[in-house]
C-alpha positions as a printed Julia matrix, in Angstrom:
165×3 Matrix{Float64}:
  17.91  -13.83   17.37
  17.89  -12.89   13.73
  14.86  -15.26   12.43
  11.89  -12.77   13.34
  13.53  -10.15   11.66
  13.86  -12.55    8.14
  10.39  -13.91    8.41
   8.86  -10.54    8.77
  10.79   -9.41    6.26
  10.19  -12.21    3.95
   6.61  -11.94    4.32
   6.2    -8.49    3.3
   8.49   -8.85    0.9
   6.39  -11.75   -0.83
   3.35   -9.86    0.16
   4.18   -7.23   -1.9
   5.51   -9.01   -4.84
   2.11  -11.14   -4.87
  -0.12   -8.02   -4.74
   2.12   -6.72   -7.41
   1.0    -9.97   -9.81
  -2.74   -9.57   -8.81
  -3.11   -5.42   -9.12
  -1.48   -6.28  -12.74
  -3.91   -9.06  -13.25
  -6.85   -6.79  -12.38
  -5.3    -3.79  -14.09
  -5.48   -5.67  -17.09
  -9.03   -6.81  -16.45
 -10.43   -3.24  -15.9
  -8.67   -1.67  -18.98
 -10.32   -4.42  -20.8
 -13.68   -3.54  -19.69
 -13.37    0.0   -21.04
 -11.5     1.2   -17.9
  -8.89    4.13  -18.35
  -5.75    5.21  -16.15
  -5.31    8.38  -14.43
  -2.12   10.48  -13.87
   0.39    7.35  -14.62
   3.21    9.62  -14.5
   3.46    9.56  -10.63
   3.46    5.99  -10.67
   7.26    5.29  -11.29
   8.14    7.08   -8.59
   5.53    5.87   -6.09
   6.75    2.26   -7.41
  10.35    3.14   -6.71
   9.8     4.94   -3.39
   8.26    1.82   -1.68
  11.19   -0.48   -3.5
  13.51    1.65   -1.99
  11.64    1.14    1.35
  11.58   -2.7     1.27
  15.55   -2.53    0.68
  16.28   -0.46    3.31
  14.32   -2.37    5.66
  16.42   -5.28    4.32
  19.84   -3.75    4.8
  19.12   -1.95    7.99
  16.82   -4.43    9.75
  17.71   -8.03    9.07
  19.79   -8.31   11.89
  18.15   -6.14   14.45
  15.11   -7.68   16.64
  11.58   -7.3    16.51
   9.32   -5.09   18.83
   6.12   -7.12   20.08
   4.13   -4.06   20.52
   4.92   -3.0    17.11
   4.57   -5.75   15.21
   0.94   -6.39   16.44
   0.18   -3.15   15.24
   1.75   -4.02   12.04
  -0.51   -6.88   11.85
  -3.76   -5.25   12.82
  -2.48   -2.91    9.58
  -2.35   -6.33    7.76
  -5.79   -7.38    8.36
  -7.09   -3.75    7.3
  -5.14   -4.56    4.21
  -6.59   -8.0     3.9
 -10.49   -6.01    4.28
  -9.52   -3.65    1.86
  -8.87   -5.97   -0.69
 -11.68   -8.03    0.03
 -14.07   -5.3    -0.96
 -12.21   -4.34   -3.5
 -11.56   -7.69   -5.49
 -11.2    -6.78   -9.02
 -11.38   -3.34   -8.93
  -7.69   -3.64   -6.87
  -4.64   -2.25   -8.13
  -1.72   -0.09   -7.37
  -2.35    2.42  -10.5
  -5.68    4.48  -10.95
  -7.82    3.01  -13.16
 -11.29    4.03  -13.79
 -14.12    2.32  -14.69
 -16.72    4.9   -15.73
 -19.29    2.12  -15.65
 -18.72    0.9   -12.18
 -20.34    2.8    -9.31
 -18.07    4.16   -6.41
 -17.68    1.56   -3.79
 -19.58    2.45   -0.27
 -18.99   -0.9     1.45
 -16.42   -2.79    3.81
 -14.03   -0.17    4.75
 -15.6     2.82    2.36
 -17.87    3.03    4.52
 -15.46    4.93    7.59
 -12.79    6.36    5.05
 -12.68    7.29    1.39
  -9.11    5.99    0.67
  -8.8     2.92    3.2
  -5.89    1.55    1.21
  -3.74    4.33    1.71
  -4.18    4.75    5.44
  -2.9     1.28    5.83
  -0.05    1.85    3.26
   0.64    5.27    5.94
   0.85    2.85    8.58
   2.98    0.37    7.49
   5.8     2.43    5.7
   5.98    4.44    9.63
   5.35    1.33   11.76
   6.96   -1.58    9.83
  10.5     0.17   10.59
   9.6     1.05   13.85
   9.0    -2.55   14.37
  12.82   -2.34   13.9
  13.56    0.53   16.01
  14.51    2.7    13.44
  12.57    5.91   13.89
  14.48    7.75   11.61
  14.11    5.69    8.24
  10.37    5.7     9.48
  10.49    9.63    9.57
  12.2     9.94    5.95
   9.79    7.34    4.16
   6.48    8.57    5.64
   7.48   12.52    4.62
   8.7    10.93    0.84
   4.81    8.73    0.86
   3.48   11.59    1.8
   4.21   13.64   -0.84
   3.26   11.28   -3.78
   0.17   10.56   -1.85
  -0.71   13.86   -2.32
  -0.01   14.16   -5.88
  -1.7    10.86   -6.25
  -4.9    11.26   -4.01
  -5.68   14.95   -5.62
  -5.61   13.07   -9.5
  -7.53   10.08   -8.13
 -10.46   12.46   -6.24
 -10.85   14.33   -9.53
 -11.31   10.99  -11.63
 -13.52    9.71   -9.09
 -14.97   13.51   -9.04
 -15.69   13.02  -13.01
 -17.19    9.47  -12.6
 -20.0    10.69  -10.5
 -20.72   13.85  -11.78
């Protein structure tokens, strides 16, 4: 049965595209506001990294069925996501921006975790393909987020860093 494996797909797929048009709606917003971005020169790469992901997921998994268990954890990852962006509202997007003005947000899920966003984004680029049974695509796209999350969390800590001092 090949239909769970399209919807899934289609919904992250649209998922993505639609956070895409609101981080660039906000984006715009902040830098508006006086807001600045921070180390943009990681961002192609970060951008094409998770397009590659979505791809392979399409070529690999559209045909292959869907594990219950790890789907459910997939959407318990999705309702993080969903909190995350909740607190966030405008202050969401996919690039650092600063907004010297704005105080550091303590609230929703801040309060466990300083970078909420990115442990979901962990999650789903390892659990999304295991949904699929494909361990190994899981493996090579958490160790390549991975390293641009660390490039990307070190330049947003020291913005953040500068903010507050």
């Amino acid at each position: 049965m090949v239909w769970p494996s399209i919807a899934l797909l289609t919904f992250v797929t649209l998922q993505r595209l639609a956070e895409l048009l609101h981080a660039r709606r906000n984006t715009a917003a902040l830098l508006a506001q006086g807001a600045r971005e921070i180390a943009p020169e990681h961002y192609p790469y970060m951008v094409a990294m998770h397009a590659a992901w979505l791809v392979g997921l399409w070529l690999l998994a559209a045909d292959r069925p869907v594990s219950l268990i790890w789907f459910l954890v997939f959407m318990v990852l999705q309702s993080l996501r969903v909190w995350v962006l909740a607190t966030l509202k405008g202050r969401w997007t996919t690039r650092i921006i600063v907004l010297p003005s704005a105080a550091l947000v303590t609230r929703g899920p801040y309060r466990f975790l300083s970078h909420p966003n990115y442990a979901v984004v962990i999650g789903e680029i390892a659990v999304l393909p295991l949904a699929f049974g494909l361990p190994l695509f899981a493996l090579i796209f958490s160790l390549l987020n991975a390293a641009i999350l660390t490039i990307r969390i070190r330049a947003e800590n020291a913005a953040l860093k500068q903010v507050v001092a």
